[in-house]
Coordinates of C-alpha atoms in Angstrom, one line a residue:
X133 CA 53.3 -35.2 37.1
X134 CA 49.7 -34.9 36.1
X135 CA 48.2 -37.5 33.7
X136 CA 47.4 -36.3 30.3
X137 CA 43.6 -35.8 29.8
X138 CA 41.9 -37.8 27.1
X139 CA 41.7 -36.1 23.7
X140 CA 37.9 -35.8 24.0
X141 CA 38.3 -33.8 27.3
X142 CA 40.8 -31.5 25.7
X143 CA 38.5 -30.9 22.7
X144 CA 35.6 -30.2 25.0
X145 CA 37.6 -27.8 27.1
X146 CA 38.9 -26.0 24.0
X147 CA 35.4 -25.7 22.5
X148 CA 34.0 -24.3 25.8
X149 CA 36.8 -21.8 26.2
X150 CA 36.1 -20.6 22.6
X151 CA 32.4 -20.3 23.3
X152 CA 33.1 -18.3 26.5
X153 CA 35.4 -16.0 24.5
X154 CA 32.7 -15.4 21.9
X155 CA 30.1 -14.7 24.6
X156 CA 32.4 -12.3 26.4
X157 CA 33.3 -10.4 23.2
X158 CA 29.5 -10.2 22.4
X159 CA 28.8 -8.7 25.8
X160 CA 31.8 -6.3 25.4
X161 CA 30.3 -5.1 22.1
X162 CA 26.8 -4.8 23.5
X163 CA 28.2 -2.9 26.6
X164 CA 29.9 -0.5 24.2
X165 CA 26.6 0.3 22.5
X166 CA 24.5 0.8 25.7
X167 CA 24.8 4.4 27.0
X168 CA 25.5 4.8 30.7
X169 CA 26.7 7.4 33.0
X170 CA 29.6 7.4 33.7
X171 CA 30.4 5.7 30.4
X172 CA 33.1 3.5 31.9
X173 CA 30.9 2.1 34.7
X174 CA 31.4 -1.6 35.3
X175 CA 28.2 -3.6 34.6
X176 CA 27.4 -7.2 35.1
X177 CA 26.1 -9.3 32.2
X178 CA 22.6 -9.1 33.7
X179 CA 22.8 -5.3 33.9
X180 CA 24.1 -5.1 30.3
X181 CA 21.1 -7.2 29.1
X182 CA 18.6 -5.2 31.1
X183 CA 19.9 -1.8 30.0
X184 CA 20.1 -3.1 26.3
X185 CA 16.4 -4.1 26.5
X186 CA 15.4 -0.7 28.0
X187 CA 17.5 1.1 25.4
X188 CA 15.9 -0.9 22.5
X189 CA 12.5 -0.1 23.9
X190 CA 13.3 3.6 24.1
X191 CA 14.7 3.7 20.5
X192 CA 11.6 1.8 19.3
X193 CA 9.3 4.3 21.0
X194 CA 11.3 7.2 19.5
X195 CA 11.1 5.7 16.1
X196 CA 7.3 5.2 16.4
X197 CA 6.8 8.7 17.6
X198 CA 8.8 10.1 14.6
X199 CA 6.8 8.0 12.2
X200 CA 3.6 9.3 13.8
X201 CA 4.8 12.9 13.5
X202 CA 5.8 12.4 9.9
X203 CA 2.5 10.9 9.1
X204 CA 0.6 13.7 10.9
X205 CA 2.9 16.3 9.2
X206 CA 2.2 14.5 5.9
X207 CA -1.5 14.7 6.5
X208 CA -1.2 18.4 7.4
X209 CA 0.8 19.0 4.2
X210 CA -1.8 17.2 2.2
X211 CA -4.7 19.2 3.7
X212 CA -2.7 22.5 3.0
X213 CA -2.0 21.3 -0.5
X214 CA -5.6 20.5 -1.2
X215 CA -6.6 23.9 0.2
X216 CA -4.1 25.6 -2.1
X217 CA -5.2 23.6 -5.1
X218 CA -8.9 24.5 -4.4
X219 CA -8.0 28.2 -3.9
X220 CA -5.9 28.1 -7.1
X221 CA -8.7 26.5 -9.1
X222 CA -11.2 29.0 -7.8
X223 CA -8.8 31.8 -8.8
X224 CA -8.4 30.3 -12.3
X225 CA -12.2 30.0 -12.6
X226 CA -12.7 33.5 -11.4
X227 CA -10.0 34.9 -13.8
X228 CA -11.6 32.8 -16.6
X229 CA -15.0 34.3 -15.9
X230 CA -13.6 37.8 -15.9
X231 CA -12.0 37.4 -19.3
X232 CA -15.3 36.3 -20.8

């Protein structure tokens, strides 16, 4: 029969097993979020991390592009609105002069 390990060793082993389970579940969740083809392709932890980094960079660049487009669209909208206000004010002035 094997000798009983000291309580400290049992505690350390239990804590390490718990830590490993947490790391594994975190990788499982991250793997679920990273798109791949085929979707059920087996990936190593290293591959999961590398793909997650690339995916985050891609999403960041898409977000920055969208913000830039919105800003440019907003600027274009402001220019069009200014032009319409100027045109409207000129029309009002013109109509006002005609009535006098």
